[in-house]
Amino acid sequence: MGLFSDHQPMFVEVETTTYCNRRCTYCPNSMFDRGLRKNEVQMPEDLFHKIVQDLGRNHFCMQFSPHNYGEPLADPRMPHLLEMARHEMPKARIALYTNGDFLTPQLFEKLTPSVDAFVITQHGEKMPPGVKEIFDESGGSHPKIRYKTAQMIKANASNRAGLIPMQIKRREACGVVMNELHINAHGQLILCCEDFLAQKVFGNMRDMTIEEAWSSEERLRVHRGNVRGDFTLDQCATCGHGRIT
């Protein structure tokens, strides 16, 4: 059995592109130029393959998502990458988080065999036309789609470790680092999903295996402090959730 046979990450997030077509006020992409097309960084396909192959070799059966702050469906390689992920990780639950702007019924049909769940968040005033077509064709709902609106995001928004100015309730403790692995398009193993600027990096997946990433002594040291509420990193101490009006 692989290293994960006893205690697996609950969630593994791998960003394939930094580009996002939207600049939502509750996202750091509205404040920094990381998400612009001219600055786009795409994770090399061989690195993505290495990561999902490592996960599959360790019998990974929890959730895998190909995103971080980039829009996954803005990456034209996504159908192929998801097919690769499904092949290497047959036991995993693959969830695709997307704004839906690039989704069409044809693309949805192509992706469906590889994807267990589509989490679509409407960030504009209207439902993206392709998503509306999918719902219309499926009678108003689809078992693989979880649909959210920007209002739902704003009702319990994160301040993204202090980057988004808003009144928040700070976390008293946090188990994210303990339970999740987050890898950005550069291949960096970052602190968590809130670490937009990659202020805390535990290594690069080009130089380490998924086993080494999961058992990193420094990463474990941070998470042991966080679950006790002993935040040694500034971004952890300032992280919280609140309502955006």
Tab-separated table of C-alpha atoms in Angstrom:
chain	number	residue	atom	x	y	z
A	1	MET	CA	0.000	0.000	0.000
A	2	GLY	CA	1.083	3.576	-0.583
A	3	LEU	CA	1.914	6.192	1.992
A	4	PHE	CA	-1.653	7.555	1.882
A	5	SER	CA	-3.275	4.215	2.759
A	6	ASP	CA	-3.622	5.349	6.391
A	7	HIS	CA	-4.061	9.134	6.340
A	8	GLN	CA	-4.690	10.848	3.020
A	9	PRO	CA	-5.026	14.554	2.276
A	10	MET	CA	-8.724	15.372	2.172
A	11	PHE	CA	-8.133	17.738	-0.731
A	12	VAL	CA	-5.372	18.240	-3.294
A	13	GLU	CA	-5.466	21.378	-5.427
A	14	VAL	CA	-3.211	21.778	-8.472
A	15	GLU	CA	-3.261	25.010	-10.470
A	16	THR	CA	-2.647	24.506	-14.192
A	17	THR	CA	-2.912	28.171	-15.229
A	18	THR	CA	-2.650	31.492	-13.423
A	19	TYR	CA	-4.933	33.256	-15.927
A	20	CYS	CA	-8.472	34.229	-14.995
A	21	ASN	CA	-10.814	36.175	-17.252
A	22	ARG	CA	-12.547	37.866	-14.305
A	23	ARG	CA	-11.534	40.484	-11.748
A	24	CYS	CA	-13.982	39.924	-8.910
A	25	THR	CA	-13.697	42.398	-6.034
A	26	TYR	CA	-13.602	39.571	-3.474
A	27	CYS	CA	-10.624	37.931	-5.195
A	28	PRO	CA	-6.974	39.067	-5.117
A	29	ASN	CA	-6.964	38.938	-8.929
A	30	SER	CA	-8.755	42.287	-8.762
A	31	MET	CA	-5.779	43.809	-6.941
A	32	PHE	CA	-2.737	42.081	-8.429
A	33	ASP	CA	-1.667	41.400	-12.020
A	34	ARG	CA	-0.889	37.710	-11.461
A	35	GLY	CA	-4.084	36.628	-13.202
A	36	LEU	CA	-3.679	38.663	-16.381
A	37	ARG	CA	-3.274	36.840	-19.688
A	38	LYS	CA	0.001	38.651	-20.408
A	39	ASN	CA	1.448	37.216	-17.178
A	40	GLU	CA	0.009	33.739	-17.577
A	41	VAL	CA	2.012	30.813	-16.260
A	42	GLN	CA	0.935	27.305	-17.211
A	43	MET	CA	2.070	24.278	-15.277
A	44	PRO	CA	4.119	22.044	-17.607
A	45	GLU	CA	2.191	18.935	-18.580
A	46	ASP	CA	4.975	16.618	-17.458
A	47	LEU	CA	4.877	18.138	-13.960
A	48	PHE	CA	1.096	17.757	-13.778
A	49	HIS	CA	1.485	14.142	-14.858
A	50	LYS	CA	4.137	13.533	-12.215
A	51	ILE	CA	1.835	14.863	-9.484
A	52	VAL	CA	-1.253	12.846	-10.457
A	53	GLN	CA	0.870	9.760	-11.039
A	54	ASP	CA	2.338	10.098	-7.533
A	55	LEU	CA	-1.154	10.473	-6.100
A	56	GLY	CA	-2.462	7.463	-7.970
A	57	ARG	CA	0.479	5.342	-6.893
A	58	ASN	CA	-0.501	6.142	-3.325
A	59	HIS	CA	-4.114	5.043	-3.920
A	60	PHE	CA	-5.438	8.586	-3.552
A	61	CYS	CA	-9.223	8.416	-3.111
A	62	MET	CA	-10.146	11.854	-1.783
A	63	GLN	CA	-10.832	15.098	-3.702
A	64	PHE	CA	-8.606	16.436	-6.474
A	65	SER	CA	-9.218	19.798	-8.162
A	66	PRO	CA	-7.205	21.434	-10.970
A	67	HIS	CA	-7.475	25.040	-9.824
A	68	ASN	CA	-6.229	27.747	-7.507
A	69	TYR	CA	-6.701	31.356	-8.640
A	70	GLY	CA	-6.661	30.706	-12.382
A	71	GLU	CA	-9.781	29.703	-14.314
A	72	PRO	CA	-9.325	26.008	-15.223
A	73	LEU	CA	-11.417	26.129	-18.384
A	74	ALA	CA	-9.294	29.004	-19.724
A	75	ASP	CA	-6.599	26.335	-20.081
A	76	PRO	CA	-7.191	24.649	-23.466
A	77	ARG	CA	-5.358	21.549	-22.207
A	78	MET	CA	-7.949	20.917	-19.494
A	79	PRO	CA	-9.877	18.066	-21.171
A	80	HIS	CA	-6.623	16.194	-21.741
A	81	LEU	CA	-5.289	16.965	-18.266
A	82	LEU	CA	-8.483	15.712	-16.659
A	83	GLU	CA	-8.386	12.525	-18.716
A	84	MET	CA	-4.822	12.041	-17.495
A	85	ALA	CA	-5.859	12.670	-13.900
A	86	ARG	CA	-8.732	10.187	-14.141
A	87	HIS	CA	-6.479	7.551	-15.660
A	88	GLU	CA	-3.811	7.930	-12.983
A	89	MET	CA	-6.233	8.362	-10.061
A	90	PRO	CA	-9.192	6.039	-10.715
A	91	LYS	CA	-10.296	6.159	-7.073
A	92	ALA	CA	-10.173	9.956	-6.654
A	93	ARG	CA	-13.143	12.304	-6.573
A	94	ILE	CA	-12.340	14.883	-9.236
A	95	ALA	CA	-14.114	18.209	-8.762
A	96	LEU	CA	-13.811	21.013	-11.298
A	97	TYR	CA	-14.286	24.521	-9.874
A	98	THR	CA	-15.095	27.039	-12.603
A	99	ASN	CA	-16.805	30.366	-13.260
A	100	GLY	CA	-18.605	28.671	-16.156
A	101	ASP	CA	-17.807	31.395	-18.668
A	102	PHE	CA	-16.047	28.978	-21.025
A	103	LEU	CA	-18.342	26.013	-20.449
A	104	THR	CA	-20.529	24.816	-23.308
A	105	PRO	CA	-22.755	21.737	-23.587
A	106	GLN	CA	-20.186	20.192	-25.929
A	107	LEU	CA	-17.294	20.795	-23.523
A	108	PHE	CA	-19.406	19.605	-20.592
A	109	GLU	CA	-20.092	16.334	-22.398
A	110	LYS	CA	-16.398	15.919	-23.151
A	111	LEU	CA	-15.364	16.552	-19.544
A	112	THR	CA	-18.095	14.560	-17.802
A	113	PRO	CA	-16.416	11.113	-18.002
A	114	SER	CA	-13.398	12.496	-16.113
A	115	VAL	CA	-15.204	14.731	-13.613
A	116	ASP	CA	-17.309	13.685	-10.614
A	117	ALA	CA	-18.536	17.163	-9.727
A	118	PHE	CA	-18.693	20.572	-11.391
A	119	VAL	CA	-18.745	23.462	-8.895
A	120	ILE	CA	-19.850	26.481	-10.926
A	121	THR	CA	-19.914	29.969	-9.436
A	122	GLN	CA	-21.763	32.714	-11.297
A	123	HIS	CA	-19.771	35.900	-10.861
A	124	GLY	CA	-21.726	38.064	-13.289
A	125	GLU	CA	-25.309	39.275	-13.194
A	126	LYS	CA	-26.534	36.493	-15.459
A	127	MET	CA	-25.904	32.780	-15.714
A	128	PRO	CA	-23.268	32.082	-18.402
A	129	PRO	CA	-25.071	31.122	-21.624
A	130	GLY	CA	-23.360	27.746	-21.951
A	131	VAL	CA	-24.323	26.809	-18.399
A	132	LYS	CA	-27.913	27.863	-19.057
A	133	GLU	CA	-27.980	25.590	-22.099
A	134	ILE	CA	-26.734	22.673	-20.006
A	135	PHE	CA	-29.438	23.241	-17.394
A	136	ASP	CA	-32.127	23.681	-20.060
A	137	GLU	CA	-31.115	20.429	-21.737
A	138	SER	CA	-31.138	18.559	-18.423
A	139	GLY	CA	-34.480	19.848	-17.151
A	140	GLY	CA	-33.227	22.639	-14.890
A	141	SER	CA	-30.647	20.766	-12.840
A	142	HIS	CA	-27.886	18.224	-13.224
A	143	PRO	CA	-26.655	15.694	-10.619
A	144	LYS	CA	-23.025	16.550	-11.264
A	145	ILE	CA	-23.431	20.330	-10.979
A	146	ARG	CA	-23.356	22.390	-7.800
A	147	TYR	CA	-24.268	25.964	-8.671
A	148	LYS	CA	-23.412	29.033	-6.585
A	149	THR	CA	-23.805	32.766	-7.064
A	150	ALA	CA	-21.516	35.643	-6.181
A	151	GLN	CA	-23.967	36.567	-3.416
A	152	MET	CA	-23.356	33.200	-1.786
A	153	ILE	CA	-19.605	33.837	-1.904
A	154	LYS	CA	-19.980	37.326	-0.464
A	155	ALA	CA	-22.100	36.043	2.420
A	156	ASN	CA	-19.135	34.142	3.840
A	157	ALA	CA	-16.142	35.599	2.051
A	158	SER	CA	-12.519	35.067	2.980
A	159	ASN	CA	-10.202	38.015	3.317
A	160	ARG	CA	-7.573	35.851	1.588
A	161	ALA	CA	-5.139	35.920	4.481
A	162	GLY	CA	-5.462	39.686	4.855
A	163	LEU	CA	-5.276	40.715	1.175
A	164	ILE	CA	-8.953	41.693	0.801
A	165	PRO	CA	-9.893	44.663	3.035
A	166	MET	CA	-12.993	43.698	5.005
A	167	GLN	CA	-14.206	43.178	8.549
A	168	ILE	CA	-13.739	39.565	9.504
A	169	LYS	CA	-14.015	37.043	12.255
A	170	ARG	CA	-10.519	35.679	12.624
A	171	ARG	CA	-9.941	31.972	12.821
A	172	GLU	CA	-9.354	30.635	16.311
A	173	ALA	CA	-7.652	27.564	14.871
A	174	CYS	CA	-7.174	26.074	11.415
A	175	GLY	CA	-6.768	22.548	10.087
A	176	VAL	CA	-6.362	23.429	6.414
A	177	VAL	CA	-2.614	22.881	6.264
A	178	MET	CA	-3.017	19.571	8.064
A	179	ASN	CA	-5.639	18.217	5.685
A	180	GLU	CA	-4.837	19.696	2.271
A	181	LEU	CA	-2.076	20.084	-0.299
A	182	HIS	CA	-2.031	23.152	-2.557
A	183	ILE	CA	0.294	23.415	-5.547
A	184	ASN	CA	0.426	26.489	-7.764
A	185	ALA	CA	1.215	26.711	-11.478
A	186	HIS	CA	4.912	27.169	-10.739
A	187	GLY	CA	4.926	23.794	-8.995
A	188	GLN	CA	5.339	25.370	-5.573
A	189	LEU	CA	3.842	23.615	-2.556
A	190	ILE	CA	2.235	26.652	-0.927
A	191	LEU	CA	0.744	27.171	2.513
A	192	CYS	CA	-2.918	26.828	1.544
A	193	CYS	CA	-5.632	28.077	-0.802
A	194	GLU	CA	-5.508	31.525	0.824
A	195	ASP	CA	-1.821	32.035	-0.028
A	196	PHE	CA	-2.357	33.962	-3.270
A	197	LEU	CA	1.133	35.488	-3.281
A	198	ALA	CA	2.888	32.237	-2.336
A	199	GLN	CA	4.340	33.895	0.742
A	200	LYS	CA	5.023	30.520	2.333
A	201	VAL	CA	6.483	27.787	0.122
A	202	PHE	CA	7.472	24.372	1.450
A	203	GLY	CA	9.246	23.256	-1.728
A	204	ASN	CA	8.664	22.637	-5.411
A	205	MET	CA	7.034	19.537	-6.814
A	206	ARG	CA	9.684	19.434	-9.532
A	207	ASP	CA	12.140	18.381	-6.820
A	208	MET	CA	9.985	16.369	-4.435
A	209	THR	CA	7.473	13.545	-4.502
A	210	ILE	CA	3.925	13.819	-3.261
A	211	GLU	CA	4.992	11.648	-0.321
A	212	GLU	CA	7.731	14.111	0.612
A	213	ALA	CA	5.289	17.007	0.251
A	214	TRP	CA	2.745	15.382	2.565
A	215	SER	CA	5.303	14.474	5.228
A	216	SER	CA	7.379	17.680	5.039
A	217	GLU	CA	8.617	18.437	8.549
A	218	GLU	CA	8.207	22.178	8.109
A	219	ARG	CA	4.671	21.812	6.779
A	220	LEU	CA	3.763	19.531	9.686
A	221	ARG	CA	5.274	21.975	12.171
A	222	VAL	CA	3.102	24.791	10.798
A	223	HIS	CA	-0.070	22.716	10.875
A	224	ARG	CA	0.533	21.513	14.444
A	225	GLY	CA	0.682	25.131	15.538
A	226	ASN	CA	-2.348	26.124	13.486
A	227	VAL	CA	-4.632	23.416	14.899
A	228	ARG	CA	-3.807	24.758	18.373
A	229	GLY	CA	-4.415	28.341	17.265
A	230	ASP	CA	-0.728	29.100	17.651
A	231	PHE	CA	-0.298	31.031	14.398
A	232	THR	CA	3.383	31.724	13.746
A	233	LEU	CA	2.830	33.020	10.204
A	234	ASP	CA	1.413	36.512	9.694
A	235	GLN	CA	-0.933	35.393	6.918
A	236	CYS	CA	-2.454	32.785	9.238
A	237	ALA	CA	-2.882	35.268	12.079
A	238	THR	CA	-4.747	37.723	9.824
A	239	CYS	CA	-6.912	35.175	7.984
A	240	GLY	CA	-10.673	35.081	8.513
A	241	HIS	CA	-14.154	35.204	7.040
A	242	GLY	CA	-16.819	37.884	6.905
A	243	ARG	CA	-19.660	39.308	4.866
A	244	ILE	CA	-19.148	41.559	1.834
A	245	THR	CA	-22.023	43.963	1.229
